[in-house]
PDB file of C-alpha atoms in Angstrom:
ATOM      1  CA  UNK A 759      -4.591  -2.828 -43.441  1.00  0.00           C
ATOM      2  CA  UNK A 760      -3.708  -6.452 -44.213  1.00  0.00           C
ATOM      3  CA  UNK A 761      -0.104  -5.417 -44.858  1.00  0.00           C
ATOM      4  CA  UNK A 762       0.138  -3.671 -41.471  1.00  0.00           C
ATOM      5  CA  UNK A 763      -1.572  -6.650 -39.791  1.00  0.00           C
ATOM      6  CA  UNK A 764       0.932  -9.013 -41.355  1.00  0.00           C
ATOM      7  CA  UNK A 765       3.832  -6.853 -40.199  1.00  0.00           C
ATOM      8  CA  UNK A 766       2.413  -6.715 -36.670  1.00  0.00           C
ATOM      9  CA  UNK A 767       1.933 -10.465 -36.532  1.00  0.00           C
ATOM     10  CA  UNK A 768       5.439 -10.978 -37.846  1.00  0.00           C
ATOM     11  CA  UNK A 769       6.860  -8.722 -35.143  1.00  0.00           C
ATOM     12  CA  UNK A 770       4.859 -10.557 -32.479  1.00  0.00           C
ATOM     13  CA  UNK A 771       6.149 -13.943 -33.605  1.00  0.00           C
ATOM     14  CA  UNK A 772       9.696 -12.590 -33.760  1.00  0.00           C
ATOM     15  CA  UNK A 773       9.500 -11.278 -30.193  1.00  0.00           C
ATOM     16  CA  UNK A 774       8.035 -14.561 -29.001  1.00  0.00           C
ATOM     17  CA  UNK A 775      10.853 -16.450 -30.670  1.00  0.00           C
ATOM     18  CA  UNK A 776      13.434 -14.196 -29.025  1.00  0.00           C
ATOM     19  CA  UNK A 777      11.759 -14.619 -25.638  1.00  0.00           C
ATOM     20  CA  UNK A 778      11.645 -18.393 -26.107  1.00  0.00           C
ATOM     21  CA  UNK A 779      15.310 -18.473 -27.061  1.00  0.00           C
ATOM     22  CA  UNK A 780      16.227 -16.431 -23.966  1.00  0.00           C
ATOM     23  CA  UNK A 781      14.222 -18.783 -21.759  1.00  0.00           C
ATOM     24  CA  UNK A 782      15.933 -21.821 -23.296  1.00  0.00           C
ATOM     25  CA  UNK A 783      19.365 -20.275 -22.691  1.00  0.00           C
ATOM     26  CA  UNK A 784      18.546 -19.395 -19.093  1.00  0.00           C
ATOM     27  CA  UNK A 785      20.440 -19.042 -16.845  1.00  0.00           C
ATOM     28  CA  UNK A 786      23.441 -17.226 -18.266  1.00  0.00           C
ATOM     29  CA  UNK A 787      24.485 -15.334 -15.132  1.00  0.00           C
ATOM     30  CA  UNK A 788      24.068 -15.541 -11.323  1.00  0.00           C
ATOM     31  CA  UNK A 789      20.563 -15.496  -9.880  1.00  0.00           C
ATOM     32  CA  UNK A 790      19.499 -13.518  -6.798  1.00  0.00           C
ATOM     33  CA  UNK A 791      17.283 -15.188  -4.231  1.00  0.00           C
ATOM     34  CA  UNK A 792      16.021 -12.312  -2.101  1.00  0.00           C
ATOM     35  CA  UNK A 793      15.236 -13.076   1.543  1.00  0.00           C
ATOM     36  CA  UNK A 794      13.188 -10.305   3.213  1.00  0.00           C
ATOM     37  CA  UNK A 795      14.601 -11.124   6.640  1.00  0.00           C
ATOM     38  CA  UNK A 796      18.012 -10.865   8.284  1.00  0.00           C
ATOM     39  CA  UNK A 797      20.816 -13.367   7.904  1.00  0.00           C
ATOM     40  CA  UNK A 798      20.659 -16.100  10.505  1.00  0.00           C
ATOM     41  CA  UNK A 799      16.876 -16.174  10.795  1.00  0.00           C
ATOM     42  CA  UNK A 800      15.029 -19.359   9.877  1.00  0.00           C
ATOM     43  CA  UNK A 801      14.095 -18.241   6.333  1.00  0.00           C
ATOM     44  CA  UNK A 802      17.719 -17.348   5.677  1.00  0.00           C
ATOM     45  CA  UNK A 803      18.985 -20.732   6.907  1.00  0.00           C
ATOM     46  CA  UNK A 804      16.725 -22.675   4.573  1.00  0.00           C
ATOM     47  CA  UNK A 805      17.231 -20.262   1.656  1.00  0.00           C
ATOM     48  CA  UNK A 806      20.992 -20.798   1.769  1.00  0.00           C
ATOM     49  CA  UNK A 807      20.612 -24.577   1.777  1.00  0.00           C
ATOM     50  CA  UNK A 808      18.281 -24.354  -1.225  1.00  0.00           C
ATOM     51  CA  UNK A 809      20.486 -21.816  -3.036  1.00  0.00           C
ATOM     52  CA  UNK A 810      23.438 -24.188  -2.808  1.00  0.00           C
ATOM     53  CA  UNK A 811      21.385 -27.018  -4.315  1.00  0.00           C
ATOM     54  CA  UNK A 812      20.084 -24.806  -7.117  1.00  0.00           C
ATOM     55  CA  UNK A 813      23.563 -23.489  -7.916  1.00  0.00           C
ATOM     56  CA  UNK A 814      24.738 -27.041  -8.524  1.00  0.00           C
ATOM     57  CA  UNK A 815      21.762 -28.100 -10.642  1.00  0.00           C
ATOM     58  CA  UNK A 816      21.467 -24.894 -12.703  1.00  0.00           C
ATOM     59  CA  UNK A 817      25.197 -24.477 -13.335  1.00  0.00           C
ATOM     60  CA  UNK A 818      25.036 -20.839 -12.231  1.00  0.00           C
ATOM     61  CA  UNK A 819      25.440 -19.335  -8.803  1.00  0.00           C
ATOM     62  CA  UNK A 820      22.212 -18.738  -6.910  1.00  0.00           C
ATOM     63  CA  UNK A 821      23.092 -16.301  -4.135  1.00  0.00           C
ATOM     64  CA  UNK A 822      21.056 -15.140  -1.158  1.00  0.00           C
ATOM     65  CA  UNK A 823      20.485 -11.412  -0.877  1.00  0.00           C
ATOM     66  CA  UNK A 824      19.084 -10.253   2.464  1.00  0.00           C
ATOM     67  CA  UNK A 825      16.862  -7.181   2.054  1.00  0.00           C
ATOM     68  CA  UNK A 826      15.302  -6.533   5.414  1.00  0.00           C
ATOM     69  CA  UNK A 827      12.888  -4.074   6.953  1.00  0.00           C
ATOM     70  CA  UNK A 828       9.257  -3.080   7.477  1.00  0.00           C
ATOM     71  CA  UNK A 829       7.740  -6.489   8.247  1.00  0.00           C
ATOM     72  CA  UNK A 830       9.204  -8.184   5.153  1.00  0.00           C
ATOM     73  CA  UNK A 831       7.928  -5.392   2.908  1.00  0.00           C
ATOM     74  CA  UNK A 832      11.300  -4.023   1.726  1.00  0.00           C
ATOM     75  CA  UNK A 833      12.543  -7.274   0.210  1.00  0.00           C
ATOM     76  CA  UNK A 834       9.158  -8.317  -1.154  1.00  0.00           C
ATOM     77  CA  UNK A 835       8.582  -4.963  -2.825  1.00  0.00           C
ATOM     78  CA  UNK A 836      12.069  -5.064  -4.355  1.00  0.00           C
ATOM     79  CA  UNK A 837      11.295  -8.345  -6.118  1.00  0.00           C
ATOM     80  CA  UNK A 838       7.798  -7.209  -7.136  1.00  0.00           C
ATOM     81  CA  UNK A 839       9.437  -4.270  -8.938  1.00  0.00           C
ATOM     82  CA  UNK A 840      12.406  -6.204 -10.332  1.00  0.00           C
ATOM     83  CA  UNK A 841      12.886  -6.887 -14.045  1.00  0.00           C
ATOM     84  CA  UNK A 842      11.017 -10.138 -14.797  1.00  0.00           C
ATOM     85  CA  UNK A 843      13.920 -11.791 -16.588  1.00  0.00           C
ATOM     86  CA  UNK A 844      14.454 -14.853 -14.415  1.00  0.00           C
ATOM     87  CA  UNK A 845      17.419 -13.483 -12.477  1.00  0.00           C
ATOM     88  CA  UNK A 846      15.587 -12.276  -9.371  1.00  0.00           C
ATOM     89  CA  UNK A 847      13.394 -14.454  -7.167  1.00  0.00           C
ATOM     90  CA  UNK A 848      11.839 -13.971  -3.748  1.00  0.00           C
ATOM     91  CA  UNK A 849      12.160 -16.439  -0.892  1.00  0.00           C
ATOM     92  CA  UNK A 850       8.837 -15.285   0.499  1.00  0.00           C
ATOM     93  CA  UNK A 851       7.638 -15.744   4.054  1.00  0.00           C
ATOM     94  CA  UNK A 852       4.029 -16.399   4.964  1.00  0.00           C
ATOM     95  CA  UNK A 853       3.947 -12.937   6.557  1.00  0.00           C
ATOM     96  CA  UNK A 854       4.955 -11.179   3.352  1.00  0.00           C
ATOM     97  CA  UNK A 855       2.270 -12.927   1.284  1.00  0.00           C
ATOM     98  CA  UNK A 856      -0.663 -13.866   3.510  1.00  0.00           C
ATOM     99  CA  UNK A 857      -0.542 -11.665   6.620  1.00  0.00           C
ATOM    100  CA  UNK A 858       0.643  -8.288   5.362  1.00  0.00           C
ATOM    101  CA  UNK A 859      -2.298  -7.858   2.926  1.00  0.00           C
ATOM    102  CA  UNK A 860      -4.629  -7.823   5.948  1.00  0.00           C
ATOM    103  CA  UNK A 861      -2.522  -5.835   8.400  1.00  0.00           C
ATOM    104  CA  UNK A 862      -1.413  -2.921   6.201  1.00  0.00           C
ATOM    105  CA  UNK A 863      -3.818  -0.452   4.646  1.00  0.00           C
ATOM    106  CA  UNK A 864      -1.482   0.554   1.827  1.00  0.00           C
ATOM    107  CA  UNK A 865       0.779  -2.332   0.979  1.00  0.00           C
ATOM    108  CA  UNK A 866       3.172  -1.337  -1.856  1.00  0.00           C
ATOM    109  CA  UNK A 867       2.699  -4.658  -3.644  1.00  0.00           C
ATOM    110  CA  UNK A 868      -0.083  -7.124  -4.377  1.00  0.00           C
ATOM    111  CA  UNK A 869       1.133 -10.682  -3.709  1.00  0.00           C
ATOM    112  CA  UNK A 870      -1.161 -12.120  -6.376  1.00  0.00           C
ATOM    113  CA  UNK A 871      -0.776  -9.439  -9.046  1.00  0.00           C
ATOM    114  CA  UNK A 872       2.826  -8.282  -8.737  1.00  0.00           C
ATOM    115  CA  UNK A 873       4.341 -11.694  -8.048  1.00  0.00           C
ATOM    116  CA  UNK A 874       4.068 -15.190  -9.533  1.00  0.00           C
ATOM    117  CA  UNK A 875       4.195 -18.436  -7.520  1.00  0.00           C
ATOM    118  CA  UNK A 876       7.089 -20.717  -8.463  1.00  0.00           C
ATOM    119  CA  UNK A 877       7.056 -23.390  -5.753  1.00  0.00           C
ATOM    120  CA  UNK A 878       6.324 -23.983  -2.103  1.00  0.00           C
ATOM    121  CA  UNK A 879       9.568 -24.904  -0.359  1.00  0.00           C
ATOM    122  CA  UNK A 880       8.711 -25.757   3.230  1.00  0.00           C
ATOM    123  CA  UNK A 881       6.587 -25.237   6.269  1.00  0.00           C
ATOM    124  CA  UNK A 882       8.179 -24.121   9.524  1.00  0.00           C
ATOM    125  CA  UNK A 883       7.110 -24.995  13.018  1.00  0.00           C
ATOM    126  CA  UNK A 884       6.883 -22.615  15.947  1.00  0.00           C
ATOM    127  CA  UNK A 885       7.310 -23.489  19.582  1.00  0.00           C
ATOM    128  CA  UNK A 886       5.969 -22.063  22.825  1.00  0.00           C
ATOM    129  CA  UNK A 887       9.002 -21.921  25.119  1.00  0.00           C
ATOM    130  CA  UNK A 888       9.615 -20.902  28.725  1.00  0.00           C
ATOM    131  CA  UNK A 889      12.528 -20.240  31.024  1.00  0.00           C
ATOM    132  CA  UNK A 890      13.349 -23.688  32.516  1.00  0.00           C
ATOM    133  CA  UNK A 891      13.565 -22.180  36.015  1.00  0.00           C
ATOM    134  CA  UNK A 892       9.792 -21.681  35.933  1.00  0.00           C
ATOM    135  CA  UNK A 893       7.544 -24.462  37.253  1.00  0.00           C
ATOM    136  CA  UNK A 894       5.630 -24.850  33.976  1.00  0.00           C
ATOM    137  CA  UNK A 895       6.175 -28.330  32.528  1.00  0.00           C
ATOM    138  CA  UNK A 896       3.211 -28.300  30.144  1.00  0.00           C
ATOM    139  CA  UNK A 897       0.894 -25.898  28.367  1.00  0.00           C
ATOM    140  CA  UNK A 898      -1.782 -26.908  30.874  1.00  0.00           C
ATOM    141  CA  UNK A 899       0.491 -25.758  33.706  1.00  0.00           C
ATOM    142  CA  UNK A 900       0.977 -22.374  32.068  1.00  0.00           C
ATOM    143  CA  UNK A 901      -2.761 -21.941  31.475  1.00  0.00           C
ATOM    144  CA  UNK A 902      -3.567 -22.865  35.084  1.00  0.00           C
ATOM    145  CA  UNK A 903      -1.008 -20.376  36.412  1.00  0.00           C
ATOM    146  CA  UNK A 904      -2.281 -17.595  34.179  1.00  0.00           C
ATOM    147  CA  UNK A 905      -5.876 -18.253  35.210  1.00  0.00           C
ATOM    148  CA  UNK A 906      -4.848 -18.140  38.870  1.00  0.00           C
ATOM    149  CA  UNK A 907      -2.964 -14.856  38.416  1.00  0.00           C
ATOM    150  CA  UNK A 908      -4.220 -13.145  35.233  1.00  0.00           C
ATOM    151  CA  UNK A 909      -1.682 -11.016  33.369  1.00  0.00           C
ATOM    152  CA  UNK A 910       1.294 -12.362  35.316  1.00  0.00           C
ATOM    153  CA  UNK A 911       2.843 -14.125  32.317  1.00  0.00           C
ATOM    154  CA  UNK A 912       4.505 -12.054  29.595  1.00  0.00           C
ATOM    155  CA  UNK A 913       4.963 -13.635  26.172  1.00  0.00           C
ATOM    156  CA  UNK A 914       7.697 -12.355  23.832  1.00  0.00           C
ATOM    157  CA  UNK A 915       6.611 -12.287  20.176  1.00  0.00           C
ATOM    158  CA  UNK A 916       7.884 -10.653  17.008  1.00  0.00           C
ATOM    159  CA  UNK A 917       4.646  -8.685  16.561  1.00  0.00           C
ATOM    160  CA  UNK A 918       1.012  -9.055  17.471  1.00  0.00           C
ATOM    161  CA  UNK A 919       0.338  -9.028  13.722  1.00  0.00           C
ATOM    162  CA  UNK A 920       2.796 -11.714  12.664  1.00  0.00           C
ATOM    163  CA  UNK A 921       2.880 -15.483  13.100  1.00  0.00           C
ATOM    164  CA  UNK A 922       4.147 -15.632  16.688  1.00  0.00           C
ATOM    165  CA  UNK A 923       1.733 -12.924  17.786  1.00  0.00           C
ATOM    166  CA  UNK A 924      -1.203 -14.678  16.137  1.00  0.00           C
ATOM    167  CA  UNK A 925      -0.224 -17.938  17.838  1.00  0.00           C
ATOM    168  CA  UNK A 926      -0.076 -16.120  21.171  1.00  0.00           C
ATOM    169  CA  UNK A 927      -3.495 -14.578  20.636  1.00  0.00           C
ATOM    170  CA  UNK A 928      -4.893 -17.980  19.650  1.00  0.00           C
ATOM    171  CA  UNK A 929      -3.696 -19.464  22.947  1.00  0.00           C
ATOM    172  CA  UNK A 930      -5.181 -16.550  24.892  1.00  0.00           C
ATOM    173  CA  UNK A 931      -8.552 -16.773  23.192  1.00  0.00           C
ATOM    174  CA  UNK A 932      -8.910 -20.548  23.120  1.00  0.00           C
ATOM    175  CA  UNK A 933      -7.746 -20.943  26.730  1.00  0.00           C
ATOM    176  CA  UNK A 934      -9.564 -17.888  28.073  1.00  0.00           C
ATOM    177  CA  UNK A 935      -6.406 -16.317  29.499  1.00  0.00           C
ATOM    178  CA  UNK A 936      -4.664 -12.959  29.154  1.00  0.00           C
ATOM    179  CA  UNK A 937      -0.936 -13.420  28.711  1.00  0.00           C
ATOM    180  CA  UNK A 938       0.681 -10.049  27.966  1.00  0.00           C
ATOM    181  CA  UNK A 939       2.139 -10.061  24.454  1.00  0.00           C
ATOM    182  CA  UNK A 940       5.418  -8.141  24.316  1.00  0.00           C
ATOM    183  CA  UNK A 941       6.673  -7.334  20.786  1.00  0.00           C
ATOM    184  CA  UNK A 942      10.395  -7.590  20.061  1.00  0.00           C
ATOM    185  CA  UNK A 943      12.316  -6.361  17.044  1.00  0.00           C
ATOM    186  CA  UNK A 944      14.546  -9.440  16.933  1.00  0.00           C
ATOM    187  CA  UNK A 945      14.389 -13.096  17.908  1.00  0.00           C
ATOM    188  CA  UNK A 946      17.773 -12.779  19.633  1.00  0.00           C
ATOM    189  CA  UNK A 947      16.527 -10.104  22.044  1.00  0.00           C
ATOM    190  CA  UNK A 948      13.305 -11.925  22.875  1.00  0.00           C
ATOM    191  CA  UNK A 949      15.199 -15.162  23.568  1.00  0.00           C
ATOM    192  CA  UNK A 950      17.766 -13.328  25.684  1.00  0.00           C
ATOM    193  CA  UNK A 951      15.041 -11.722  27.798  1.00  0.00           C
ATOM    194  CA  UNK A 952      13.230 -15.052  28.228  1.00  0.00           C
ATOM    195  CA  UNK A 953      16.429 -16.726  29.407  1.00  0.00           C
ATOM    196  CA  UNK A 954      17.150 -13.778  31.733  1.00  0.00           C
ATOM    197  CA  UNK A 955      13.627 -13.932  33.179  1.00  0.00           C
ATOM    198  CA  UNK A 956      12.525 -10.477  32.037  1.00  0.00           C
ATOM    199  CA  UNK A 957       9.657 -12.223  30.223  1.00  0.00           C
ATOM    200  CA  UNK A 958       8.354 -15.669  31.107  1.00  0.00           C
ATOM    201  CA  UNK A 959       7.725 -17.188  27.680  1.00  0.00           C
ATOM    202  CA  UNK A 960       8.366 -16.727  23.979  1.00  0.00           C
ATOM    203  CA  UNK A 961       7.276 -18.154  20.650  1.00  0.00           C
ATOM    204  CA  UNK A 962      10.080 -18.925  18.201  1.00  0.00           C
ATOM    205  CA  UNK A 963      10.612 -20.974  15.076  1.00  0.00           C
ATOM    206  CA  UNK A 964      12.027 -24.394  15.863  1.00  0.00           C
ATOM    207  CA  UNK A 965      15.141 -23.739  13.793  1.00  0.00           C
ATOM    208  CA  UNK A 966      16.033 -20.702  15.918  1.00  0.00           C
ATOM    209  CA  UNK A 967      15.065 -22.318  19.232  1.00  0.00           C
ATOM    210  CA  UNK A 968      16.855 -25.635  18.685  1.00  0.00           C
ATOM    211  CA  UNK A 969      20.304 -24.736  20.111  1.00  0.00           C
ATOM    212  CA  UNK A 970      18.757 -23.182  23.225  1.00  0.00           C
ATOM    213  CA  UNK A 971      16.641 -26.285  23.800  1.00  0.00           C
ATOM    214  CA  UNK A 972      19.727 -28.497  23.451  1.00  0.00           C
ATOM    215  CA  UNK A 973      21.748 -26.459  25.937  1.00  0.00           C
ATOM    216  CA  UNK A 974      18.808 -26.373  28.365  1.00  0.00           C
ATOM    217  CA  UNK A 975      18.271 -22.611  28.489  1.00  0.00           C
ATOM    218  CA  UNK A 976      14.745 -22.820  27.039  1.00  0.00           C
ATOM    219  CA  UNK A 977      12.066 -25.461  27.653  1.00  0.00           C
ATOM    220  CA  UNK A 978       9.523 -26.236  24.890  1.00  0.00           C
ATOM    221  CA  UNK A 979       5.948 -26.585  26.121  1.00  0.00           C
ATOM    222  CA  UNK A 980       4.046 -26.994  22.859  1.00  0.00           C
ATOM    223  CA  UNK A 981       4.320 -27.034  19.076  1.00  0.00           C
ATOM    224  CA  UNK A 982       2.062 -24.527  17.328  1.00  0.00           C
ATOM    225  CA  UNK A 983      -0.601 -26.107  15.155  1.00  0.00           C
ATOM    226  CA  UNK A 984      -2.001 -29.600  15.005  1.00  0.00           C
ATOM    227  CA  UNK A 985       0.998 -31.938  14.708  1.00  0.00           C
ATOM    228  CA  UNK A 986       4.028 -32.802  16.807  1.00  0.00           C
ATOM    229  CA  UNK A 987       7.508 -32.103  15.510  1.00  0.00           C
ATOM    230  CA  UNK A 988       9.601 -35.117  14.477  1.00  0.00           C
ATOM    231  CA  UNK A 989      12.681 -33.695  16.203  1.00  0.00           C
ATOM    232  CA  UNK A 990      10.710 -33.129  19.454  1.00  0.00           C
ATOM    233  CA  UNK A 991       8.353 -36.104  19.678  1.00  0.00           C
ATOM    234  CA  UNK A 992       7.763 -35.557  23.399  1.00  0.00           C
ATOM    235  CA  UNK A 993       6.472 -32.015  22.951  1.00  0.00           C
ATOM    236  CA  UNK A 994       2.681 -31.958  22.350  1.00  0.00           C
ATOM    237  CA  UNK A 995       0.960 -29.876  19.696  1.00  0.00           C
ATOM    238  CA  UNK A 996      -1.152 -26.986  20.963  1.00  0.00           C
ATOM    239  CA  UNK A 997      -4.180 -28.694  19.378  1.00  0.00           C
ATOM    240  CA  UNK A 998      -3.788 -31.568  21.862  1.00  0.00           C
ATOM    241  CA  UNK A 999      -4.776 -29.118  24.598  1.00  0.00           C
ATOM    242  CA  UNK A1000      -6.758 -26.373  22.852  1.00  0.00           C
ATOM    243  CA  UNK A1001      -8.918 -25.969  19.767  1.00  0.00           C
ATOM    244  CA  UNK A1002      -6.077 -24.439  17.757  1.00  0.00           C
ATOM    245  CA  UNK A1003      -5.977 -23.066  14.254  1.00  0.00           C
ATOM    246  CA  UNK A1004      -3.160 -24.558  12.178  1.00  0.00           C
ATOM    247  CA  UNK A1005      -1.040 -21.415  12.223  1.00  0.00           C
ATOM    248  CA  UNK A1006       2.513 -21.792  11.054  1.00  0.00           C
ATOM    249  CA  UNK A1007       5.162 -20.267   8.912  1.00  0.00           C
ATOM    250  CA  UNK A1008       5.884 -21.358   5.374  1.00  0.00           C
ATOM    251  CA  UNK A1009       8.262 -20.353   2.624  1.00  0.00           C
ATOM    252  CA  UNK A1010       7.486 -20.014  -1.061  1.00  0.00           C
ATOM    253  CA  UNK A1011       9.661 -18.967  -3.987  1.00  0.00           C
ATOM    254  CA  UNK A1012       8.040 -16.223  -6.060  1.00  0.00           C
ATOM    255  CA  UNK A1013       9.035 -14.452  -9.259  1.00  0.00           C
ATOM    256  CA  UNK A1014       8.188 -10.949 -10.478  1.00  0.00           C
ATOM    257  CA  UNK A1015       4.962 -10.910 -12.497  1.00  0.00           C
ATOM    258  CA  UNK A1016       5.713 -11.255 -16.186  1.00  0.00           C
ATOM    259  CA  UNK A1017       8.635 -13.651 -15.783  1.00  0.00           C
ATOM    260  CA  UNK A1018       8.609 -16.022 -18.806  1.00  0.00           C
ATOM    261  CA  UNK A1019       6.572 -19.122 -17.927  1.00  0.00           C
ATOM    262  CA  UNK A1020       9.329 -21.361 -19.287  1.00  0.00           C
ATOM    263  CA  UNK A1021      11.736 -19.956 -16.709  1.00  0.00           C
ATOM    264  CA  UNK A1022       9.183 -20.212 -13.899  1.00  0.00           C
ATOM    265  CA  UNK A1023       8.537 -23.843 -14.796  1.00  0.00           C
ATOM    266  CA  UNK A1024      12.245 -24.638 -15.040  1.00  0.00           C
ATOM    267  CA  UNK A1025      12.983 -23.064 -11.653  1.00  0.00           C
ATOM    268  CA  UNK A1026      10.007 -24.861 -10.122  1.00  0.00           C
ATOM    269  CA  UNK A1027      11.268 -28.196 -11.407  1.00  0.00           C
ATOM    270  CA  UNK A1028      14.774 -27.594 -10.034  1.00  0.00           C
ATOM    271  CA  UNK A1029      13.327 -26.639  -6.635  1.00  0.00           C
ATOM    272  CA  UNK A1030      11.183 -29.789  -6.563  1.00  0.00           C
ATOM    273  CA  UNK A1031      14.237 -31.900  -7.423  1.00  0.00           C
ATOM    274  CA  UNK A1032      16.246 -30.210  -4.665  1.00  0.00           C
ATOM    275  CA  UNK A1033      13.527 -30.945  -2.108  1.00  0.00           C
ATOM    276  CA  UNK A1034      13.757 -34.663  -2.955  1.00  0.00           C
ATOM    277  CA  UNK A1035      17.480 -34.925  -2.272  1.00  0.00           C
ATOM    278  CA  UNK A1036      18.198 -37.176   0.693  1.00  0.00           C
ATOM    279  CA  UNK A1037      20.613 -34.889   2.515  1.00  0.00           C
ATOM    280  CA  UNK A1038      18.210 -31.938   2.409  1.00  0.00           C
ATOM    281  CA  UNK A1039      15.276 -34.090   3.552  1.00  0.00           C
ATOM    282  CA  UNK A1040      17.354 -35.442   6.432  1.00  0.00           C
ATOM    283  CA  UNK A1041      18.614 -32.032   7.505  1.00  0.00           C
ATOM    284  CA  UNK A1042      15.354 -30.092   7.219  1.00  0.00           C
ATOM    285  CA  UNK A1043      13.590 -31.657  10.267  1.00  0.00           C
ATOM    286  CA  UNK A1044      16.607 -30.885  12.471  1.00  0.00           C
ATOM    287  CA  UNK A1045      16.153 -27.236  11.502  1.00  0.00           C
ATOM    288  CA  UNK A1046      12.417 -27.321  12.192  1.00  0.00           C
ATOM    289  CA  UNK A1047      11.312 -27.470   8.559  1.00  0.00           C
ATOM    290  CA  UNK A1048       8.963 -29.805   6.724  1.00  0.00           C
ATOM    291  CA  UNK A1049       9.920 -30.019   3.040  1.00  0.00           C
ATOM    292  CA  UNK A1050       7.435 -32.742   2.157  1.00  0.00           C
ATOM    293  CA  UNK A1051       5.216 -30.327   0.233  1.00  0.00           C
ATOM    294  CA  UNK A1052       4.198 -32.636  -2.636  1.00  0.00           C
ATOM    295  CA  UNK A1053       2.209 -30.934  -5.423  1.00  0.00           C
ATOM    296  CA  UNK A1054       2.638 -27.545  -3.749  1.00  0.00           C
ATOM    297  CA  UNK A1055       6.153 -27.489  -5.245  1.00  0.00           C
ATOM    298  CA  UNK A1056       4.605 -26.445  -8.564  1.00  0.00           C
ATOM    299  CA  UNK A1057       3.386 -23.028  -9.764  1.00  0.00           C
ATOM    300  CA  UNK A1058      -0.247 -24.200  -9.849  1.00  0.00           C
ATOM    301  CA  UNK A1059      -0.110 -25.951  -6.472  1.00  0.00           C
ATOM    302  CA  UNK A1060       1.662 -23.050  -4.788  1.00  0.00           C
ATOM    303  CA  UNK A1061      -0.804 -20.573  -6.299  1.00  0.00           C
ATOM    304  CA  UNK A1062      -3.848 -22.481  -5.028  1.00  0.00           C
ATOM    305  CA  UNK A1063      -2.310 -22.768  -1.552  1.00  0.00           C
ATOM    306  CA  UNK A1064      -1.539 -19.045  -1.487  1.00  0.00           C
ATOM    307  CA  UNK A1065      -5.114 -18.102  -2.398  1.00  0.00           C
ATOM    308  CA  UNK A1066      -6.481 -20.297   0.389  1.00  0.00           C
ATOM    309  CA  UNK A1067      -3.934 -19.061   2.944  1.00  0.00           C
ATOM    310  CA  UNK A1068      -4.676 -15.387   2.246  1.00  0.00           C
ATOM    311  CA  UNK A1069      -8.366 -16.053   2.947  1.00  0.00           C
ATOM    312  CA  UNK A1070      -7.645 -18.080   6.093  1.00  0.00           C
ATOM    313  CA  UNK A1071      -5.351 -15.473   7.602  1.00  0.00           C
ATOM    314  CA  UNK A1072      -7.809 -12.730   6.737  1.00  0.00           C
ATOM    315  CA  UNK A1073     -10.562 -14.496   8.670  1.00  0.00           C
ATOM    316  CA  UNK A1074      -8.305 -15.065  11.675  1.00  0.00           C
ATOM    317  CA  UNK A1075      -7.105 -11.470  11.782  1.00  0.00           C
ATOM    318  CA  UNK A1076     -10.706 -10.288  11.585  1.00  0.00           C
ATOM    319  CA  UNK A1077     -11.651 -12.607  14.468  1.00  0.00           C
ATOM    320  CA  UNK A1078      -8.921 -11.095  16.617  1.00  0.00           C
ATOM    321  CA  UNK A1079     -10.058  -7.565  15.779  1.00  0.00           C
ATOM    322  CA  UNK A1080      -6.704  -6.499  14.356  1.00  0.00           C
ATOM    323  CA  UNK A1081      -7.091  -3.296  12.381  1.00  0.00           C
ATOM    324  CA  UNK A1082      -4.781  -2.604   9.431  1.00  0.00           C
ATOM    325  CA  UNK A1083      -2.205   0.081  10.078  1.00  0.00           C
TER     326      UNK A1083
END
C-alpha cells in the first residue's frame, strides 16, 4: 500500500508541477474575452477598450467575441462550459450574474459554481430620458404628469426583468405612478421610438445615450441610483427625488471554474493595472463608466461584491413580485 501511495503522491506532484509550469508560461496564444451582448452595446464598448490594454500588457492578442442571445445566457453559458485553461474569459454583465439567477427557473449555469471572479471592471450608469419635444424638464414634472393622467406615459425598457425594467419599476413604486413599461429587443429600436414619439421615455446606459443627448434628440431627466454622473453634472440622481435603490449595471471579468489560480491572479493584476492607466480613466466617464473600483478589481473583492449583489437583486425582484420564467 505504501508503494502505491508513494506512486500516487508522485503523480500528484508531477501534475501540479506541469500545471504550475503552464500557468507560468501563460499566455502562449490569443485569449477570448466573451461578451454576451451585441457589438456596439455598452458592455462591448468597454470590453474592446480593456482588450486592447490587455493585449499590450500580456503580449498576446485579447480579442472580443460577441456571443449574444437569451438575456445574456448564451455567452455566459459558453464560458461556464469552456476549458478552464486561461484562454477564455467572460466579460459578464450584472444581468448575467445577479439578475438571471432570480428570473429564470432553470438557468443553465450557476454564476458562483461554474464561474470564478477575476476582477470587477466598472459600473455603468443608466439615464431616464425623454423626447425633448415633451414638456418634462425634470423627473418631478414627469411624475406630476403621470399622476394627473395615469398610464399616459410609456417607458421603453430592455425587459421588465433586467436593469432598465427594474429601474422603471422602482420609479413607479416609489413615486406611486403607473408608467407603462414597453419591452424592446434592442436599444436602437427603443431610442428610435422615443425620438419618434411612439413612446414618451426610455431608460438607457449613459454610453449609448450620450450621442443622442449631444445632438439634442433625447433629454436626460435623471441618473439612476444615488449619485450624479460626472459627464452630466446638471442631471440629478433619482435618489434626489425618490427613495431609490442603487440599481445600476456593472461589468466583471469571470473565468470558467477550475482555471488555475495563478492565471486568475495574473489576469486580475493586469486588469487592475489597465484600470489605472490615465487614458482609460479619462475616457471611461465620457462613455458613462466608473472604473474606480478599488479592491473590487481582485478575485476576492469581486467575489464578495457578487455574493452581496445576488442577494440584493433577489430581494428587489421579490419585492416587485417578479416570478421566474
